[in-house]
mmCIF file of C-alpha atoms in Angstrom:
data_model
loop_
_atom_site.group_PDB
_atom_site.id
_atom_site.type_symbol
_atom_site.label_atom_id
_atom_site.label_comp_id
_atom_site.label_asym_id
_atom_site.label_seq_id
_atom_site.Cartn_x
_atom_site.Cartn_y
_atom_site.Cartn_z
ATOM 1 C CA UNK A 1 1.025 5.852 -15.063
ATOM 2 C CA UNK A 2 3.578 7.540 -12.820
ATOM 3 C CA UNK A 3 2.893 10.804 -14.682
ATOM 4 C CA UNK A 4 -0.361 10.957 -12.736
ATOM 5 C CA UNK A 5 1.425 10.412 -9.433
ATOM 6 C CA UNK A 6 4.599 12.462 -9.036
ATOM 7 C CA UNK A 7 5.384 10.806 -5.704
ATOM 8 C CA UNK A 8 5.811 7.427 -7.394
ATOM 9 C CA UNK A 9 8.049 8.922 -10.065
ATOM 10 C CA UNK A 10 10.137 10.511 -7.304
ATOM 11 C CA UNK A 11 10.351 7.206 -5.439
ATOM 12 C CA UNK A 12 11.486 5.412 -8.583
ATOM 13 C CA UNK A 13 14.193 8.006 -9.127
ATOM 14 C CA UNK A 14 15.253 7.721 -5.493
ATOM 15 C CA UNK A 15 15.371 3.950 -5.863
ATOM 16 C CA UNK A 16 17.661 4.132 -8.878
ATOM 17 C CA UNK A 17 20.068 6.243 -6.852
ATOM 18 C CA UNK A 18 19.818 4.044 -3.782
ATOM 19 C CA UNK A 19 20.083 0.676 -5.542
ATOM 20 C CA UNK A 20 23.546 1.467 -6.899
ATOM 21 C CA UNK A 21 24.830 3.146 -3.773
ATOM 22 C CA UNK A 22 27.404 2.027 -1.236
ATOM 23 C CA UNK A 23 24.663 2.120 1.405
ATOM 24 C CA UNK A 24 22.604 -0.446 -0.514
ATOM 25 C CA UNK A 25 25.586 -2.748 -1.024
ATOM 26 C CA UNK A 26 26.532 -2.477 2.640
ATOM 27 C CA UNK A 27 22.964 -3.237 3.714
ATOM 28 C CA UNK A 28 22.765 -6.326 1.518
ATOM 29 C CA UNK A 29 26.106 -7.582 2.812
ATOM 30 C CA UNK A 30 24.858 -7.056 6.354
ATOM 31 C CA UNK A 31 21.676 -9.015 5.681
ATOM 32 C CA UNK A 32 23.487 -11.829 3.894
ATOM 33 C CA UNK A 33 25.704 -12.428 6.921
ATOM 34 C CA UNK A 34 22.712 -13.289 9.113
ATOM 35 C CA UNK A 35 19.930 -14.368 6.728
ATOM 36 C CA UNK A 36 20.191 -17.419 4.435
ATOM 37 C CA UNK A 37 17.219 -16.005 2.499
ATOM 38 C CA UNK A 38 19.554 -13.537 0.782
ATOM 39 C CA UNK A 39 21.883 -16.173 -0.648
ATOM 40 C CA UNK A 40 22.483 -15.579 -4.352
ATOM 41 C CA UNK A 41 21.231 -11.987 -4.285
ATOM 42 C CA UNK A 42 23.986 -9.652 -5.420
ATOM 43 C CA UNK A 43 22.076 -6.348 -5.455
ATOM 44 C CA UNK A 44 18.923 -4.962 -3.902
ATOM 45 C CA UNK A 45 17.446 -4.928 -7.411
ATOM 46 C CA UNK A 46 17.651 -8.727 -7.301
ATOM 47 C CA UNK A 47 15.047 -8.631 -4.550
ATOM 48 C CA UNK A 48 12.584 -6.998 -6.933
ATOM 49 C CA UNK A 49 13.045 -9.756 -9.503
ATOM 50 C CA UNK A 50 11.677 -12.220 -6.940
ATOM 51 C CA UNK A 51 8.218 -10.661 -6.943
ATOM 52 C CA UNK A 52 6.834 -13.349 -9.219
ATOM 53 C CA UNK A 53 8.434 -16.140 -7.174
ATOM 54 C CA UNK A 54 5.827 -16.386 -4.432
ATOM 55 C CA UNK A 55 7.757 -18.621 -2.021
ATOM 56 C CA UNK A 56 11.150 -16.982 -2.411
ATOM 57 C CA UNK A 57 9.613 -13.495 -2.260
ATOM 58 C CA UNK A 58 7.871 -14.286 1.028
ATOM 59 C CA UNK A 59 11.095 -15.598 2.524
ATOM 60 C CA UNK A 60 13.096 -12.504 1.559
ATOM 61 C CA UNK A 61 10.371 -9.945 2.301
ATOM 62 C CA UNK A 62 9.687 -11.657 5.614
ATOM 63 C CA UNK A 63 13.343 -11.255 6.550
ATOM 64 C CA UNK A 64 13.225 -7.592 5.540
ATOM 65 C CA UNK A 65 10.048 -6.615 7.383
ATOM 66 C CA UNK A 66 11.404 -8.316 10.501
ATOM 67 C CA UNK A 67 14.121 -5.648 10.633
ATOM 68 C CA UNK A 68 12.269 -2.740 8.988
ATOM 69 C CA UNK A 69 11.406 -1.018 12.257
ATOM 70 C CA UNK A 70 15.102 -0.445 12.957
ATOM 71 C CA UNK A 71 16.597 -0.644 9.449
ATOM 72 C CA UNK A 72 15.493 2.060 7.017
ATOM 73 C CA UNK A 73 17.208 0.345 4.076
ATOM 74 C CA UNK A 74 15.209 -2.849 4.677
ATOM 75 C CA UNK A 75 11.961 -0.892 4.813
ATOM 76 C CA UNK A 76 12.867 0.946 1.605
ATOM 77 C CA UNK A 77 13.428 -2.302 -0.283
ATOM 78 C CA UNK A 78 10.034 -3.607 0.843
ATOM 79 C CA UNK A 79 8.377 -0.352 -0.201
ATOM 80 C CA UNK A 80 9.885 -0.630 -3.671
ATOM 81 C CA UNK A 81 8.806 -4.256 -3.958
ATOM 82 C CA UNK A 82 5.230 -3.135 -3.274
ATOM 83 C CA UNK A 83 5.257 -0.377 -5.887
ATOM 84 C CA UNK A 84 3.039 -2.094 -8.497
ATOM 85 C CA UNK A 85 0.402 -2.745 -5.848
ATOM 86 C CA UNK A 86 0.684 0.757 -4.407
ATOM 87 C CA UNK A 87 0.147 2.318 -7.820
ATOM 88 C CA UNK A 88 -2.885 0.117 -8.305
ATOM 89 C CA UNK A 89 -4.361 1.287 -4.989
ATOM 90 C CA UNK A 90 -3.672 4.921 -5.841
ATOM 91 C CA UNK A 91 -5.489 4.494 -9.146
ATOM 92 C CA UNK A 92 -8.455 2.796 -7.491
ATOM 93 C CA UNK A 93 -8.859 5.294 -4.676
ATOM 94 C CA UNK A 94 -7.437 8.466 -6.189
ATOM 95 C CA UNK A 95 -9.937 9.495 -8.823
ATOM 96 C CA UNK A 96 -10.987 12.633 -6.951
ATOM 97 C CA UNK A 97 -7.569 13.665 -5.602
ATOM 98 C CA UNK A 98 -4.711 11.623 -7.112
ATOM 99 C CA UNK A 99 -1.798 13.461 -5.470
ATOM 100 C CA UNK A 100 -3.215 13.354 -1.947
ATOM 101 C CA UNK A 101 -4.257 9.733 -2.303
ATOM 102 C CA UNK A 102 -0.856 8.646 -3.586
ATOM 103 C CA UNK A 103 0.765 10.394 -0.645
ATOM 104 C CA UNK A 104 -1.617 8.625 1.731
ATOM 105 C CA UNK A 105 -0.855 5.271 0.118
ATOM 106 C CA UNK A 106 2.886 5.717 0.553
ATOM 107 C CA UNK A 107 2.559 6.991 4.136
ATOM 108 C CA UNK A 108 0.313 4.101 5.155
ATOM 109 C CA UNK A 109 2.587 1.619 3.400
ATOM 110 C CA UNK A 110 5.661 2.872 5.225
ATOM 111 C CA UNK A 111 3.887 2.691 8.573
ATOM 112 C CA UNK A 112 2.615 -0.837 7.932
ATOM 113 C CA UNK A 113 6.016 -2.037 6.762
ATOM 114 C CA UNK A 114 7.740 -0.711 9.866
ATOM 115 C CA UNK A 115 5.228 -2.283 12.262
ATOM 116 C CA UNK A 116 4.537 -5.527 10.368
ATOM 117 C CA UNK A 117 3.780 -8.437 12.745
ATOM 118 C CA UNK A 118 6.249 -11.124 11.725
ATOM 119 C CA UNK A 119 4.038 -13.945 13.022
ATOM 120 C CA UNK A 120 1.458 -13.369 10.263
ATOM 121 C CA UNK A 121 0.930 -16.125 7.726
ATOM 122 C CA UNK A 122 0.335 -15.973 3.959
ATOM 123 C CA UNK A 123 2.062 -13.621 1.520
ATOM 124 C CA UNK A 124 3.885 -10.685 3.102
ATOM 125 C CA UNK A 125 3.188 -8.428 0.123
ATOM 126 C CA UNK A 126 -0.477 -9.399 -0.065
ATOM 127 C CA UNK A 127 -0.956 -8.879 3.674
ATOM 128 C CA UNK A 128 0.583 -5.421 3.456
ATOM 129 C CA UNK A 129 -1.553 -4.424 0.478
ATOM 130 C CA UNK A 130 -4.684 -5.689 2.227
ATOM 131 C CA UNK A 131 -3.786 -3.619 5.296
ATOM 132 C CA UNK A 132 -3.208 -0.514 3.187
ATOM 133 C CA UNK A 133 -6.486 -1.021 1.334
ATOM 134 C CA UNK A 134 -8.309 -1.482 4.628
ATOM 135 C CA UNK A 135 -6.910 1.772 5.987
ATOM 136 C CA UNK A 136 -7.804 3.654 2.812
ATOM 137 C CA UNK A 137 -11.381 2.383 3.012
ATOM 138 C CA UNK A 138 -11.572 3.388 6.674
ATOM 139 C CA UNK A 139 -10.216 6.876 5.937
ATOM 140 C CA UNK A 140 -12.575 7.804 3.110
ATOM 141 C CA UNK A 141 -15.892 6.919 1.548
ATOM 142 C CA UNK A 142 -15.724 3.971 -0.895
ATOM 143 C CA UNK A 143 -15.344 5.144 -4.491
ATOM 144 C CA UNK A 144 -17.569 2.388 -5.868
ATOM 145 C CA UNK A 145 -21.161 1.787 -4.849
ATOM 146 C CA UNK A 146 -21.395 -1.799 -3.686
ATOM 147 C CA UNK A 147 -24.640 -3.737 -3.627
ATOM 148 C CA UNK A 148 -25.294 -4.823 -0.080
ATOM 149 C CA UNK A 149 -22.639 -3.765 2.426
ATOM 150 C CA UNK A 150 -19.103 -4.315 3.548
ATOM 151 C CA UNK A 151 -18.765 -7.123 6.036
ATOM 152 C CA UNK A 152 -16.525 -7.188 9.073
ATOM 153 C CA UNK A 153 -13.559 -9.379 8.206
ATOM 154 C CA UNK A 154 -13.082 -12.333 10.503
ATOM 155 C CA UNK A 155 -10.496 -14.263 8.505
ATOM 156 C CA UNK A 156 -7.860 -13.740 5.853
ATOM 157 C CA UNK A 157 -10.436 -14.617 3.197
ATOM 158 C CA UNK A 158 -13.031 -12.208 4.612
ATOM 159 C CA UNK A 159 -10.379 -9.496 4.740
ATOM 160 C CA UNK A 160 -9.738 -9.936 1.025
ATOM 161 C CA UNK A 161 -13.329 -10.099 -0.104
ATOM 162 C CA UNK A 162 -14.734 -7.380 2.145
ATOM 163 C CA UNK A 163 -12.340 -4.855 0.584
ATOM 164 C CA UNK A 164 -12.592 -5.853 -3.037
ATOM 165 C CA UNK A 165 -14.342 -3.635 -5.533
ATOM 166 C CA UNK A 166 -17.121 -5.291 -7.461
ATOM 167 C CA UNK A 167 -15.379 -4.785 -10.793
ATOM 168 C CA UNK A 168 -12.222 -6.482 -9.514
ATOM 169 C CA UNK A 169 -14.218 -9.532 -8.543
ATOM 170 C CA UNK A 170 -16.040 -9.639 -11.880
ATOM 171 C CA UNK A 171 -12.782 -9.139 -13.750
ATOM 172 C CA UNK A 172 -11.191 -12.051 -11.918
ATOM 173 C CA UNK A 173 -13.943 -14.347 -13.193
ATOM 174 C CA UNK A 174 -13.915 -12.916 -16.703
ATOM 175 C CA UNK A 175 -10.169 -13.453 -17.038
ATOM 176 C CA UNK A 176 -10.295 -16.988 -15.683
ATOM 177 C CA UNK A 177 -8.596 -16.312 -12.345
ATOM 178 C CA UNK A 178 -11.572 -17.888 -10.581
ATOM 179 C CA UNK A 179 -14.114 -20.374 -11.897
ATOM 180 C CA UNK A 180 -17.367 -19.366 -13.553
ATOM 181 C CA UNK A 181 -19.997 -18.629 -10.935
ATOM 182 C CA UNK A 182 -17.459 -18.095 -8.165
ATOM 183 C CA UNK A 183 -17.890 -14.310 -8.207
ATOM 184 C CA UNK A 184 -21.618 -14.614 -7.593
ATOM 185 C CA UNK A 185 -21.020 -17.148 -4.813
ATOM 186 C CA UNK A 186 -18.555 -14.832 -3.085
ATOM 187 C CA UNK A 187 -20.751 -11.772 -3.486
ATOM 188 C CA UNK A 188 -23.868 -13.482 -2.183
ATOM 189 C CA UNK A 189 -22.230 -15.077 0.839
ATOM 190 C CA UNK A 190 -19.521 -12.575 1.769
ATOM 191 C CA UNK A 191 -21.106 -9.260 0.793
ATOM 192 C CA UNK A 192 -24.885 -9.786 0.741
ATOM 193 C CA UNK A 193 -24.817 -12.103 3.735
ATOM 194 C CA UNK A 194 -26.775 -15.088 2.386
ATOM 195 C CA UNK A 195 -26.099 -18.242 4.454
ATOM 196 C CA UNK A 196 -24.051 -20.896 2.668
ATOM 197 C CA UNK A 197 -26.480 -23.573 3.836
ATOM 198 C CA UNK A 198 -29.373 -21.739 2.177
ATOM 199 C CA UNK A 199 -27.552 -21.360 -1.139
ATOM 200 C CA UNK A 200 -26.434 -24.974 -1.021
ATOM 201 C CA UNK A 201 -30.009 -26.165 -0.589
ATOM 202 C CA UNK A 202 -31.158 -24.084 -3.545
ATOM 203 C CA UNK A 203 -28.274 -25.296 -5.708
ATOM 204 C CA UNK A 204 -28.643 -28.960 -4.856
ATOM 205 C CA UNK A 205 -25.084 -29.271 -3.517
ATOM 206 C CA UNK A 206 -23.691 -29.799 -0.035
ATOM 207 C CA UNK A 207 -22.783 -26.828 2.125
ATOM 208 C CA UNK A 208 -19.308 -28.326 2.570
ATOM 209 C CA UNK A 209 -18.818 -28.490 -1.185
ATOM 210 C CA UNK A 210 -19.926 -24.879 -1.570
ATOM 211 C CA UNK A 211 -17.579 -23.714 1.186
ATOM 212 C CA UNK A 212 -14.685 -25.580 -0.417
ATOM 213 C CA UNK A 213 -15.469 -24.007 -3.786
ATOM 214 C CA UNK A 214 -15.529 -20.551 -2.219
ATOM 215 C CA UNK A 215 -12.303 -21.221 -0.334
ATOM 216 C CA UNK A 216 -10.491 -22.227 -3.532
ATOM 217 C CA UNK A 217 -11.726 -19.111 -5.325
ATOM 218 C CA UNK A 218 -10.704 -16.820 -2.476
ATOM 219 C CA UNK A 219 -7.267 -18.395 -2.282
ATOM 220 C CA UNK A 220 -6.814 -17.744 -6.008
ATOM 221 C CA UNK A 221 -8.005 -14.174 -5.523
ATOM 222 C CA UNK A 222 -5.475 -13.625 -2.765
ATOM 223 C CA UNK A 223 -2.682 -14.781 -5.064
ATOM 224 C CA UNK A 224 -4.048 -12.679 -7.925
ATOM 225 C CA UNK A 225 -4.012 -9.533 -5.805
ATOM 226 C CA UNK A 226 -0.430 -10.103 -4.716
ATOM 227 C CA UNK A 227 2.288 -7.870 -6.154
ATOM 228 C CA UNK A 228 2.483 -8.410 -9.910
#
């Protein structure tokens, strides 16, 4: 995959050099002196192994983004932790111009990492990827024709759904990430703008039950779109 995006190959090579360097060891020692989150981490590569540990990853990445504006090493570790998600965004948005898009993805990611608001809730990695996706959508025409329209995000859930491609949503249902019928519910209420009360009446269920079902599905989607 990195053959399509030379910038990612270059970043991986840079990371291999950095991760074994004296600068990386010094940075980790510096962080461990002031942040309990880094206990048990012997190298910066250990940070990357936490990507599948949602709670531990948030704790460590949260500590890193809090100092990224003034600590280039901290920002670089966060950037590397986001690499799977960044490649995914480059693939999704870069069909017409892969090199330019990959460069945009990295530039936006670096900016967002260095100005990340530490008071934000939910997954650090997911929030960053959502922000990057949002900026990419704002900077160019969508590459997939969506039925209906994008909605203005007013919550974390809206932010996720308003920027999802239709095939991602369908794939999430097909692979069992969300329950059967959840994709249609999300599309009709979040994208097409049908009132929940109206759909509930047609379905013979309560509006509260429908909202709870949608909330569970969107929470699962948020986790699914986190860094793999």
